Amino acid sequence: MDNSIVTELLNAFQFEGEFEKSSQLHDGHINNTYVFDFRKESGKLNKYLVQELNTYVFRQPEALMENVMGVTSYMREYVKKNGGDIERECLYVIPAKSGKPYYIDGENRFWRCYNFISGAHSCQSVENSEVFFNAAKAFGKFQCILADYPIDSLSETIPNFHNTVSRFADFKKAVADNLSGRAAQAKEEIEFVLKRESDCSVLIDMLNAGELPLRVTHNDTKLNNVMFDNETNEGICVVDLDTVMPGLSLYDFGDSIRFGANTAAEDEKDVSKVSLSLENFKAYTLGYLTTAGESLTKNEIEQLAFSSKLMTLECGMRFLGDFINGDTYFKTEYPEHNLVRCRTQFALVADIEKKISEMQAIVCDCCKELGISK
Ligand code: GN1
Ligand code: MG
């Protein structure tokens, strides 16, 4: 980060202490994230998370920050009431000196700042199933805490974010427009998506028929969006709240499985390494049902396995669409990055299709183990 922008941000936000340094974090495909270190008079280190919001992806940044302010205040009250640590178990926004929860710099970049969760770490992959079990408990709890949050007060900052029918339509448009001229490079992958059109409407049809409840959901439940306590390894705080919007519990469950139950990385080039780990699927299902199971309906529980397939298909279709559009949405490190990412997602979809009955049996076993009868 260049010095002039650091100086500008130091003047813009209400930071405490003497500034020491800034460093960039490289997780995430959308925003630019930095850690700012300060030294307090007491000698204690004081860190903040400073983010440049991607306003190409988030077209309504003010509305997004209103969502974030509402949800973080609500969660902070919950943590307080339950005797938790408000510095570590929830995020809060550090306001700009103007009093606004964000700052727009001289080049029109949109900045916001959070407390930094200390004594905790994030994980980029599932090293053992306990980590995944703990992530699941954290996301399940997150959903339960927000169960009574006034859903109508949330703006849909990215309309139809997980509406797979509309994602499918966007995908077909990307193929038809072929802005980058790359569609010919991805014939097989395009076919893979087109063959699965009927899957795309399953959950949306159920929602429209009143068979699934609309909830306040996170919508980006990647493993690296949970902070784990360094000592206990418990998931203490769910982060990356930019996509908290009305949605289906199944979006959150399925997206977690997509990322964390894959035996390979999201951008693994060797697709023979990609498969669905039934062990990790079980760990996540058990953790999620431990905290959220009582609040889920029978229909939600029945669709858990399918949602894993659908969210993986959807994400793959988004990567492929972006490849064909010319990489305008996700950050990429090399020209075929989005194509590589979509291939891992489709390999995972294919493996889930083979294992779907086993996954359904695992969901039933977990319900029995936890005494959940629906
Ligand atoms: C993006 O920024 P990050 O990495 O948490 C994306 C998610 C995708 C994910 C795929 C706002 O999340 O929807 O599932 O990449 N976020 C947005 O890794 O589009
Ligand atoms: Mg993230």
mmCIF file of C-alpha atoms and ligand atoms in Angstrom:
data_model
loop_
_atom_site.group_PDB
_atom_site.id
_atom_site.type_symbol
_atom_site.label_atom_id
_atom_site.label_comp_id
_atom_site.label_asym_id
_atom_site.label_seq_id
_atom_site.Cartn_x
_atom_site.Cartn_y
_atom_site.Cartn_z
ATOM 1 C CA MET A 1 0.000 0.000 0.000
ATOM 2 C CA ASP A 2 1.612 3.309 -0.913
ATOM 3 C CA ASN A 3 2.466 5.856 1.747
ATOM 4 C CA SER A 4 0.137 8.559 0.557
ATOM 5 C CA ILE A 5 -2.931 6.352 0.898
ATOM 6 C CA VAL A 6 -1.773 5.130 4.327
ATOM 7 C CA THR A 7 -1.472 8.771 5.452
ATOM 8 C CA GLU A 8 -4.875 9.563 4.028
ATOM 9 C CA LEU A 9 -6.467 6.618 5.881
ATOM 10 C CA LEU A 10 -4.671 7.463 9.128
ATOM 11 C CA ASN A 11 -6.266 10.892 8.940
ATOM 12 C CA ALA A 12 -9.647 9.519 7.937
ATOM 13 C CA PHE A 13 -10.413 6.936 10.667
ATOM 14 C CA GLN A 14 -10.552 7.071 14.459
ATOM 15 C CA PHE A 15 -7.575 4.808 15.146
ATOM 16 C CA GLU A 16 -6.041 4.565 18.605
ATOM 17 C CA GLY A 17 -2.293 4.573 19.175
ATOM 18 C CA GLU A 18 0.876 5.337 17.246
ATOM 19 C CA PHE A 19 0.896 3.857 13.711
ATOM 20 C CA GLU A 20 3.638 1.246 13.122
ATOM 21 C CA LYS A 21 2.960 -0.611 9.862
ATOM 22 C CA SER A 22 0.443 -1.954 7.376
ATOM 23 C CA SER A 23 0.443 -5.363 5.687
ATOM 24 C CA GLN A 24 -1.819 -6.959 3.095
ATOM 25 C CA LEU A 25 -3.846 -10.151 3.637
ATOM 26 C CA HIS A 26 -4.329 -12.212 0.519
ATOM 27 C CA ASP A 27 -7.486 -14.210 1.337
ATOM 28 C CA GLY A 28 -10.596 -13.548 -0.640
ATOM 29 C CA HIS A 29 -11.340 -13.026 -4.313
ATOM 30 C CA ILE A 30 -13.119 -9.683 -4.072
ATOM 31 C CA ASN A 31 -11.957 -6.977 -1.633
ATOM 32 C CA ASN A 32 -8.448 -5.717 -0.789
ATOM 33 C CA THR A 33 -7.677 -6.326 2.870
ATOM 34 C CA TYR A 34 -4.936 -4.864 5.084
ATOM 35 C CA VAL A 35 -3.923 -5.026 8.723
ATOM 36 C CA PHE A 36 -2.809 -1.784 10.377
ATOM 37 C CA ASP A 37 -0.661 -2.048 13.513
ATOM 38 C CA PHE A 38 -0.645 0.657 16.169
ATOM 39 C CA ARG A 39 1.130 0.920 19.522
ATOM 40 C CA LYS A 40 -0.902 2.210 22.446
ATOM 41 C CA GLU A 41 0.654 4.356 25.171
ATOM 42 C CA SER A 42 0.550 1.336 27.455
ATOM 43 C CA GLY A 43 2.871 -0.388 24.977
ATOM 44 C CA LYS A 44 0.118 -2.774 23.870
ATOM 45 C CA LEU A 45 -0.194 -3.605 20.169
ATOM 46 C CA ASN A 46 -3.505 -2.521 18.651
ATOM 47 C CA LYS A 47 -4.495 -3.891 15.246
ATOM 48 C CA TYR A 48 -7.277 -2.992 12.839
ATOM 49 C CA LEU A 49 -8.597 -4.613 9.706
ATOM 50 C CA VAL A 50 -8.774 -2.072 6.889
ATOM 51 C CA GLN A 51 -10.579 -2.985 3.673
ATOM 52 C CA GLU A 52 -11.056 -1.455 0.291
ATOM 53 C CA LEU A 53 -14.472 -2.604 -0.815
ATOM 54 C CA ASN A 54 -14.781 -3.764 -4.408
ATOM 55 C CA THR A 55 -17.428 -1.396 -5.722
ATOM 56 C CA TYR A 56 -17.617 -3.172 -9.087
ATOM 57 C CA VAL A 57 -18.964 -6.218 -7.222
ATOM 58 C CA PHE A 58 -20.779 -4.295 -4.488
ATOM 59 C CA ARG A 59 -22.622 -1.628 -6.435
ATOM 60 C CA GLN A 60 -24.464 -0.229 -3.398
ATOM 61 C CA PRO A 61 -21.667 0.195 -0.850
ATOM 62 C CA GLU A 62 -23.617 2.573 1.435
ATOM 63 C CA ALA A 63 -26.544 0.141 1.652
ATOM 64 C CA LEU A 64 -24.065 -2.670 2.253
ATOM 65 C CA MET A 65 -22.557 -0.759 5.172
ATOM 66 C CA GLU A 66 -26.044 -0.175 6.582
ATOM 67 C CA ASN A 67 -26.593 -3.944 6.527
ATOM 68 C CA VAL A 68 -23.206 -4.485 8.162
ATOM 69 C CA MET A 69 -23.862 -1.861 10.860
ATOM 70 C CA GLY A 70 -27.237 -3.396 11.677
ATOM 71 C CA VAL A 71 -25.984 -6.961 11.844
ATOM 72 C CA THR A 72 -22.772 -6.204 13.749
ATOM 73 C CA SER A 73 -24.629 -4.105 16.365
ATOM 74 C CA TYR A 74 -27.169 -6.879 16.804
ATOM 75 C CA MET A 75 -24.498 -9.530 17.225
ATOM 76 C CA ARG A 76 -22.548 -7.367 19.640
ATOM 77 C CA GLU A 77 -25.633 -7.090 21.861
ATOM 78 C CA TYR A 78 -26.018 -10.850 21.745
ATOM 79 C CA VAL A 79 -22.394 -11.428 22.756
ATOM 80 C CA LYS A 80 -22.713 -8.866 25.587
ATOM 81 C CA LYS A 81 -25.917 -10.428 26.910
ATOM 82 C CA ASN A 82 -24.312 -13.844 26.929
ATOM 83 C CA GLY A 83 -21.243 -12.678 28.801
ATOM 84 C CA GLY A 84 -18.919 -13.124 25.776
ATOM 85 C CA ASP A 85 -15.906 -11.057 24.757
ATOM 86 C CA ILE A 86 -17.097 -8.268 22.436
ATOM 87 C CA GLU A 87 -13.564 -7.624 21.186
ATOM 88 C CA ARG A 88 -13.128 -11.164 19.892
ATOM 89 C CA GLU A 89 -16.532 -12.753 19.333
ATOM 90 C CA CYS A 90 -17.987 -10.183 16.972
ATOM 91 C CA LEU A 91 -16.962 -7.604 14.444
ATOM 92 C CA TYR A 92 -17.632 -3.914 14.898
ATOM 93 C CA VAL A 93 -17.092 -1.051 12.524
ATOM 94 C CA ILE A 94 -14.535 1.624 13.393
ATOM 95 C CA PRO A 95 -16.140 4.820 12.133
ATOM 96 C CA ALA A 96 -14.438 7.433 10.034
ATOM 97 C CA LYS A 97 -13.807 10.801 11.671
ATOM 98 C CA SER A 98 -16.756 12.142 9.650
ATOM 99 C CA GLY A 99 -18.963 9.841 11.729
ATOM 100 C CA LYS A 100 -19.773 7.710 8.681
ATOM 101 C CA PRO A 101 -19.001 3.973 8.762
ATOM 102 C CA TYR A 102 -16.775 4.344 5.690
ATOM 103 C CA TYR A 103 -14.415 6.719 3.962
ATOM 104 C CA ILE A 104 -14.220 7.540 0.253
ATOM 105 C CA ASP A 105 -10.681 8.549 -0.730
ATOM 106 C CA GLY A 106 -9.475 11.096 -3.268
ATOM 107 C CA GLU A 107 -9.561 8.438 -6.000
ATOM 108 C CA ASN A 108 -13.098 7.402 -5.168
ATOM 109 C CA ARG A 109 -12.087 4.155 -3.456
ATOM 110 C CA PHE A 110 -14.409 2.980 -0.693
ATOM 111 C CA TRP A 111 -12.744 2.091 2.624
ATOM 112 C CA ARG A 112 -14.047 0.673 5.893
ATOM 113 C CA CYS A 113 -12.438 -0.570 9.026
ATOM 114 C CA TYR A 114 -13.109 -3.291 11.628
ATOM 115 C CA ASN A 115 -11.671 -4.436 14.938
ATOM 116 C CA PHE A 116 -9.023 -7.121 14.437
ATOM 117 C CA ILE A 117 -9.851 -10.425 16.163
ATOM 118 C CA SER A 118 -6.772 -11.173 18.245
ATOM 119 C CA GLY A 119 -5.542 -14.551 19.459
ATOM 120 C CA ALA A 120 -7.296 -16.233 16.556
ATOM 121 C CA HIS A 121 -6.510 -17.538 13.088
ATOM 122 C CA SER A 122 -8.319 -18.508 9.892
ATOM 123 C CA CYS A 123 -7.793 -21.726 7.917
ATOM 124 C CA GLN A 124 -7.397 -21.955 4.158
ATOM 125 C CA SER A 125 -8.100 -25.686 4.035
ATOM 126 C CA VAL A 126 -9.512 -28.407 6.269
ATOM 127 C CA GLU A 127 -6.474 -29.970 7.949
ATOM 128 C CA ASN A 128 -8.578 -32.265 10.076
ATOM 129 C CA SER A 129 -12.275 -32.861 10.447
ATOM 130 C CA GLU A 130 -12.363 -31.216 13.891
ATOM 131 C CA VAL A 131 -11.628 -27.844 12.281
ATOM 132 C CA PHE A 132 -14.538 -28.340 9.903
ATOM 133 C CA PHE A 133 -16.823 -29.505 12.721
ATOM 134 C CA ASN A 134 -15.977 -26.313 14.629
ATOM 135 C CA ALA A 135 -16.572 -24.138 11.557
ATOM 136 C CA ALA A 136 -19.981 -25.779 11.134
ATOM 137 C CA LYS A 137 -20.942 -25.077 14.734
ATOM 138 C CA ALA A 138 -19.951 -21.429 14.248
ATOM 139 C CA PHE A 139 -21.979 -20.984 11.047
ATOM 140 C CA GLY A 140 -24.965 -22.821 12.582
ATOM 141 C CA LYS A 141 -24.814 -20.559 15.632
ATOM 142 C CA PHE A 142 -24.495 -17.476 13.417
ATOM 143 C CA GLN A 143 -27.730 -18.439 11.699
ATOM 144 C CA CYS A 144 -29.490 -19.019 15.033
ATOM 145 C CA ILE A 145 -28.349 -15.697 16.507
ATOM 146 C CA LEU A 146 -29.788 -13.878 13.496
ATOM 147 C CA ALA A 147 -33.031 -15.889 13.463
ATOM 148 C CA ASP A 148 -35.046 -12.951 14.852
ATOM 149 C CA TYR A 149 -33.161 -10.210 13.041
ATOM 150 C CA PRO A 150 -35.637 -7.997 11.118
ATOM 151 C CA ILE A 151 -35.144 -9.524 7.694
ATOM 152 C CA ASP A 152 -36.983 -6.704 5.872
ATOM 153 C CA SER A 153 -34.429 -4.189 7.093
ATOM 154 C CA LEU A 154 -31.701 -5.848 5.013
ATOM 155 C CA SER A 155 -31.044 -4.538 1.509
ATOM 156 C CA GLU A 156 -30.394 -7.118 -1.162
ATOM 157 C CA THR A 157 -27.041 -5.584 -2.070
ATOM 158 C CA ILE A 158 -26.324 -8.137 -4.789
ATOM 159 C CA PRO A 159 -29.733 -9.053 -6.157
ATOM 160 C CA ASN A 160 -30.330 -12.782 -6.738
ATOM 161 C CA PHE A 161 -26.935 -13.620 -5.281
ATOM 162 C CA HIS A 162 -27.709 -17.322 -4.834
ATOM 163 C CA ASN A 163 -30.725 -17.505 -7.106
ATOM 164 C CA THR A 164 -29.353 -20.326 -9.234
ATOM 165 C CA VAL A 165 -32.044 -19.843 -11.898
ATOM 166 C CA SER A 166 -30.900 -16.291 -12.441
ATOM 167 C CA ARG A 167 -27.244 -17.390 -12.240
ATOM 168 C CA PHE A 168 -27.984 -19.902 -14.994
ATOM 169 C CA ALA A 169 -29.538 -17.160 -17.146
ATOM 170 C CA ASP A 170 -26.460 -14.958 -16.555
ATOM 171 C CA PHE A 171 -24.276 -17.887 -17.533
ATOM 172 C CA LYS A 172 -26.152 -18.473 -20.804
ATOM 173 C CA LYS A 173 -25.850 -14.779 -21.601
ATOM 174 C CA ALA A 174 -22.095 -14.887 -20.957
ATOM 175 C CA VAL A 175 -21.794 -17.799 -23.394
ATOM 176 C CA ALA A 176 -23.951 -16.075 -26.014
ATOM 177 C CA ASP A 177 -22.101 -12.733 -25.724
ATOM 178 C CA ASN A 178 -18.702 -14.443 -25.539
ATOM 179 C CA LEU A 179 -17.063 -11.096 -24.765
ATOM 180 C CA SER A 180 -13.571 -12.551 -24.392
ATOM 181 C CA GLY A 181 -13.860 -14.941 -27.326
ATOM 182 C CA ARG A 182 -12.881 -17.760 -24.944
ATOM 183 C CA ALA A 183 -16.083 -19.838 -25.108
ATOM 184 C CA ALA A 184 -14.524 -22.255 -27.615
ATOM 185 C CA GLN A 185 -11.853 -23.092 -25.020
ATOM 186 C CA ALA A 186 -14.498 -24.330 -22.606
ATOM 187 C CA LYS A 187 -16.909 -26.374 -24.741
ATOM 188 C CA GLU A 188 -17.018 -29.383 -22.412
ATOM 189 C CA GLU A 189 -17.422 -27.255 -19.305
ATOM 190 C CA ILE A 190 -20.269 -25.290 -20.903
ATOM 191 C CA GLU A 191 -21.983 -28.582 -21.815
ATOM 192 C CA PHE A 192 -21.574 -29.755 -18.230
ATOM 193 C CA VAL A 193 -23.579 -26.790 -16.973
ATOM 194 C CA LEU A 194 -26.249 -26.870 -19.674
ATOM 195 C CA LYS A 195 -27.027 -30.527 -18.910
ATOM 196 C CA ARG A 196 -27.857 -29.601 -15.334
ATOM 197 C CA GLU A 197 -30.357 -26.811 -15.969
ATOM 198 C CA SER A 198 -33.153 -28.627 -14.125
ATOM 199 C CA ASP A 199 -31.102 -28.730 -10.896
ATOM 200 C CA CYS A 200 -30.936 -24.946 -10.856
ATOM 201 C CA SER A 201 -34.599 -24.383 -10.012
ATOM 202 C CA VAL A 202 -35.084 -27.014 -7.286
ATOM 203 C CA LEU A 203 -34.533 -24.807 -4.226
ATOM 204 C CA ILE A 204 -36.002 -21.634 -5.736
ATOM 205 C CA ASP A 205 -39.182 -23.550 -6.647
ATOM 206 C CA MET A 206 -39.419 -24.837 -3.078
ATOM 207 C CA LEU A 207 -38.905 -21.320 -1.725
ATOM 208 C CA ASN A 208 -41.587 -19.912 -4.001
ATOM 209 C CA ALA A 209 -43.974 -22.694 -3.002
ATOM 210 C CA GLY A 210 -43.471 -21.843 0.682
ATOM 211 C CA GLU A 211 -41.675 -25.146 1.277
ATOM 212 C CA LEU A 212 -38.452 -23.529 2.488
ATOM 213 C CA PRO A 213 -38.219 -20.548 4.857
ATOM 214 C CA LEU A 214 -36.403 -17.349 3.985
ATOM 215 C CA ARG A 215 -33.814 -16.613 6.666
ATOM 216 C CA VAL A 216 -31.042 -14.157 7.365
ATOM 217 C CA THR A 217 -28.035 -15.942 5.921
ATOM 218 C CA HIS A 218 -24.329 -15.309 5.486
ATOM 219 C CA ASN A 219 -24.112 -16.394 1.844
ATOM 220 C CA ASP A 220 -20.324 -16.800 1.722
ATOM 221 C CA THR A 221 -19.591 -19.574 4.188
ATOM 222 C CA LYS A 222 -16.078 -20.434 3.096
ATOM 223 C CA LEU A 223 -13.909 -21.966 5.780
ATOM 224 C CA ASN A 224 -11.678 -18.882 5.782
ATOM 225 C CA ASN A 225 -14.606 -16.750 6.913
ATOM 226 C CA VAL A 226 -14.443 -18.201 10.435
ATOM 227 C CA MET A 227 -11.881 -17.095 13.013
ATOM 228 C CA PHE A 228 -10.691 -19.933 15.257
ATOM 229 C CA ASP A 229 -9.381 -19.384 18.769
ATOM 230 C CA ASN A 230 -5.644 -20.142 18.900
ATOM 231 C CA GLU A 231 -5.955 -22.143 22.105
ATOM 232 C CA THR A 232 -9.270 -23.990 21.893
ATOM 233 C CA ASN A 233 -9.650 -24.120 18.083
ATOM 234 C CA GLU A 234 -13.330 -23.229 18.521
ATOM 235 C CA GLY A 235 -14.851 -21.007 15.814
ATOM 236 C CA ILE A 236 -15.288 -17.796 17.803
ATOM 237 C CA CYS A 237 -16.331 -15.299 15.148
ATOM 238 C CA VAL A 238 -17.854 -15.411 11.673
ATOM 239 C CA VAL A 239 -16.423 -12.683 9.434
ATOM 240 C CA ASP A 240 -16.916 -11.278 5.904
ATOM 241 C CA LEU A 241 -20.440 -9.991 6.429
ATOM 242 C CA ASP A 242 -20.772 -8.246 3.053
ATOM 243 C CA THR A 243 -23.264 -10.743 1.701
ATOM 244 C CA VAL A 244 -25.473 -11.124 4.791
ATOM 245 C CA MET A 245 -28.882 -10.963 3.132
ATOM 246 C CA PRO A 246 -32.163 -12.836 3.080
ATOM 247 C CA GLY A 247 -31.468 -16.339 1.779
ATOM 248 C CA LEU A 248 -31.804 -20.059 2.398
ATOM 249 C CA SER A 249 -30.006 -21.950 5.154
ATOM 250 C CA LEU A 250 -29.130 -24.396 2.381
ATOM 251 C CA TYR A 251 -27.026 -21.774 0.593
ATOM 252 C CA ASP A 252 -24.837 -21.520 3.666
ATOM 253 C CA PHE A 253 -24.641 -25.242 4.271
ATOM 254 C CA GLY A 254 -23.975 -26.127 0.630
ATOM 255 C CA ASP A 255 -21.327 -23.470 0.114
ATOM 256 C CA SER A 256 -19.402 -24.653 3.171
ATOM 257 C CA ILE A 257 -19.359 -28.193 1.832
ATOM 258 C CA ARG A 258 -18.316 -26.998 -1.625
ATOM 259 C CA PHE A 259 -15.193 -25.431 -0.225
ATOM 260 C CA GLY A 260 -14.310 -27.481 2.847
ATOM 261 C CA ALA A 261 -15.309 -31.029 1.927
ATOM 262 C CA ASN A 262 -13.374 -30.877 -1.342
ATOM 263 C CA THR A 263 -10.215 -32.992 -1.004
ATOM 264 C CA ALA A 264 -8.403 -30.465 -3.213
ATOM 265 C CA ALA A 265 -8.072 -26.691 -3.347
ATOM 266 C CA GLU A 266 -10.631 -24.586 -5.200
ATOM 267 C CA ASP A 267 -8.002 -23.901 -7.853
ATOM 268 C CA GLU A 268 -6.244 -27.272 -8.019
ATOM 269 C CA LYS A 269 -5.039 -27.899 -11.575
ATOM 270 C CA ASP A 270 -5.030 -31.680 -11.264
ATOM 271 C CA VAL A 271 -8.720 -32.533 -11.100
ATOM 272 C CA SER A 272 -7.951 -36.163 -10.255
ATOM 273 C CA LYS A 273 -7.261 -34.849 -6.739
ATOM 274 C CA VAL A 274 -10.780 -33.483 -6.426
ATOM 275 C CA SER A 275 -13.405 -35.485 -4.547
ATOM 276 C CA LEU A 276 -16.013 -35.119 -1.850
ATOM 277 C CA SER A 277 -14.648 -36.255 1.496
ATOM 278 C CA LEU A 278 -17.466 -38.153 3.203
ATOM 279 C CA GLU A 279 -15.593 -37.838 6.477
ATOM 280 C CA ASN A 280 -15.564 -34.075 6.234
ATOM 281 C CA PHE A 281 -19.149 -34.009 5.012
ATOM 282 C CA LYS A 282 -20.108 -35.912 8.149
ATOM 283 C CA ALA A 283 -18.066 -33.637 10.418
ATOM 284 C CA TYR A 284 -19.694 -30.518 8.975
ATOM 285 C CA THR A 285 -23.214 -31.963 9.033
ATOM 286 C CA LEU A 286 -22.827 -33.010 12.656
ATOM 287 C CA GLY A 287 -21.439 -29.606 13.684
ATOM 288 C CA TYR A 288 -24.087 -27.669 11.790
ATOM 289 C CA LEU A 289 -26.944 -29.771 13.154
ATOM 290 C CA THR A 290 -25.518 -29.460 16.673
ATOM 291 C CA THR A 291 -26.143 -25.717 16.710
ATOM 292 C CA ALA A 292 -28.823 -25.203 14.022
ATOM 293 C CA GLY A 293 -30.550 -28.584 13.840
ATOM 294 C CA GLU A 294 -33.458 -27.769 16.150
ATOM 295 C CA SER A 295 -34.386 -24.698 14.118
ATOM 296 C CA LEU A 296 -34.309 -26.401 10.714
ATOM 297 C CA THR A 297 -37.411 -27.737 9.024
ATOM 298 C CA LYS A 298 -37.779 -31.261 7.645
ATOM 299 C CA ASN A 299 -37.496 -29.947 4.076
ATOM 300 C CA GLU A 300 -34.283 -28.109 4.862
ATOM 301 C CA ILE A 301 -32.724 -31.207 6.392
ATOM 302 C CA GLU A 302 -33.793 -33.308 3.414
ATOM 303 C CA GLN A 303 -32.081 -30.944 0.972
ATOM 304 C CA LEU A 304 -28.730 -30.643 2.778
ATOM 305 C CA ALA A 305 -26.966 -33.172 0.550
ATOM 306 C CA PHE A 306 -28.464 -31.741 -2.652
ATOM 307 C CA SER A 307 -27.565 -28.181 -1.640
ATOM 308 C CA SER A 308 -23.897 -29.211 -1.602
ATOM 309 C CA LYS A 309 -24.162 -30.182 -5.239
ATOM 310 C CA LEU A 310 -26.167 -27.122 -6.229
ATOM 311 C CA MET A 311 -23.897 -24.589 -4.555
ATOM 312 C CA THR A 312 -20.865 -26.221 -6.150
ATOM 313 C CA LEU A 313 -22.509 -26.161 -9.578
ATOM 314 C CA GLU A 314 -23.488 -22.523 -9.075
ATOM 315 C CA CYS A 315 -20.005 -21.459 -8.063
ATOM 316 C CA GLY A 316 -18.449 -23.347 -10.986
ATOM 317 C CA MET A 317 -20.888 -21.679 -13.347
ATOM 318 C CA ARG A 318 -19.924 -18.257 -11.928
ATOM 319 C CA PHE A 319 -16.191 -18.973 -12.407
ATOM 320 C CA LEU A 320 -16.799 -20.183 -15.949
ATOM 321 C CA GLY A 321 -19.072 -17.241 -16.757
ATOM 322 C CA ASP A 322 -16.372 -14.883 -15.504
ATOM 323 C CA PHE A 323 -13.734 -16.639 -17.607
ATOM 324 C CA ILE A 324 -15.919 -16.171 -20.679
ATOM 325 C CA ASN A 325 -16.688 -12.545 -19.728
ATOM 326 C CA GLY A 326 -12.951 -11.822 -19.539
ATOM 327 C CA ASP A 327 -12.261 -12.076 -15.757
ATOM 328 C CA THR A 328 -14.069 -8.962 -14.669
ATOM 329 C CA TYR A 329 -15.429 -10.229 -11.315
ATOM 330 C CA PHE A 330 -13.094 -12.579 -9.416
ATOM 331 C CA LYS A 331 -9.451 -11.719 -8.806
ATOM 332 C CA THR A 332 -7.245 -13.997 -10.898
ATOM 333 C CA GLU A 333 -3.535 -14.752 -10.791
ATOM 334 C CA TYR A 334 -3.132 -16.063 -14.336
ATOM 335 C CA PRO A 335 -5.273 -16.067 -17.508
ATOM 336 C CA GLU A 336 -6.838 -19.540 -17.058
ATOM 337 C CA HIS A 337 -7.411 -19.203 -13.318
ATOM 338 C CA ASN A 338 -11.199 -19.030 -13.533
ATOM 339 C CA LEU A 339 -11.270 -21.927 -15.988
ATOM 340 C CA VAL A 340 -9.174 -24.022 -13.598
ATOM 341 C CA ARG A 341 -11.489 -23.076 -10.739
ATOM 342 C CA CYS A 342 -14.606 -24.081 -12.665
ATOM 343 C CA ARG A 343 -13.063 -27.451 -13.524
ATOM 344 C CA THR A 344 -12.499 -28.291 -9.853
ATOM 345 C CA GLN A 345 -16.079 -27.305 -9.077
ATOM 346 C CA PHE A 346 -17.477 -29.501 -11.852
ATOM 347 C CA ALA A 347 -15.281 -32.444 -10.822
ATOM 348 C CA LEU A 348 -16.691 -32.053 -7.338
ATOM 349 C CA VAL A 349 -20.270 -31.889 -8.662
ATOM 350 C CA ALA A 350 -19.659 -35.133 -10.576
ATOM 351 C CA ASP A 351 -18.307 -36.830 -7.451
ATOM 352 C CA ILE A 352 -21.218 -35.583 -5.323
ATOM 353 C CA GLU A 353 -23.620 -37.020 -7.902
ATOM 354 C CA LYS A 354 -22.009 -40.432 -7.329
ATOM 355 C CA LYS A 355 -22.103 -40.103 -3.559
ATOM 356 C CA ILE A 356 -25.451 -38.416 -3.030
ATOM 357 C CA SER A 357 -27.173 -41.448 -1.436
ATOM 358 C CA GLU A 358 -24.276 -41.930 0.973
ATOM 359 C CA MET A 359 -24.450 -38.241 1.845
ATOM 360 C CA GLN A 360 -28.173 -38.502 2.490
ATOM 361 C CA ALA A 361 -27.567 -41.501 4.748
ATOM 362 C CA ILE A 362 -24.981 -39.483 6.681
ATOM 363 C CA VAL A 363 -27.511 -36.677 7.228
ATOM 364 C CA CYS A 364 -29.977 -39.268 8.641
ATOM 365 C CA ASP A 365 -27.292 -40.796 10.879
ATOM 366 C CA CYS A 366 -26.336 -37.370 12.234
ATOM 367 C CA CYS A 367 -29.981 -36.566 12.980
ATOM 368 C CA LYS A 368 -30.312 -39.850 14.865
ATOM 369 C CA GLU A 369 -27.092 -39.267 16.756
ATOM 370 C CA LEU A 370 -28.325 -35.849 17.879
ATOM 371 C CA GLY A 371 -31.883 -36.950 18.590
ATOM 372 C CA ILE A 372 -33.346 -34.710 15.884
ATOM 373 C CA SER A 373 -36.592 -36.191 14.625
ATOM 374 C CA LYS A 374 -38.479 -34.352 11.904
HETATM 375 C C1 GN1 B 1 -15.978 -14.834 -3.319
HETATM 376 O O1 GN1 B 1 -14.375 -12.941 -1.430
HETATM 377 P P1 GN1 B 1 -14.556 -14.347 -1.108
HETATM 378 O O2 GN1 B 1 -13.405 -15.143 -1.551
HETATM 379 O O3 GN1 B 1 -14.927 -14.576 0.357
HETATM 380 C C2 GN1 B 1 -17.456 -14.668 -3.677
HETATM 381 C C3 GN1 B 1 -18.233 -15.893 -3.227
HETATM 382 C C4 GN1 B 1 -17.659 -17.137 -3.875
HETATM 383 C C5 GN1 B 1 -16.176 -17.239 -3.541
HETATM 384 C C6 GN1 B 1 -15.527 -18.393 -4.256
HETATM 385 C C7 GN1 B 1 -19.194 -11.377 -3.055
HETATM 386 O O4 GN1 B 1 -15.852 -14.865 -1.925
HETATM 387 O O5 GN1 B 1 -19.585 -15.765 -3.611
HETATM 388 O O6 GN1 B 1 -18.323 -18.292 -3.435
HETATM 389 O O7 GN1 B 1 -15.478 -16.023 -3.894
HETATM 390 N N1 GN1 B 1 -17.986 -13.463 -3.062
HETATM 391 C C8 GN1 B 1 -18.743 -12.603 -3.762
HETATM 392 O O8 GN1 B 1 -14.320 -18.690 -3.676
HETATM 393 O O9 GN1 B 1 -19.059 -12.793 -4.926
HETATM 394 MG MG MG B 2 -14.003 -14.012 2.388
#
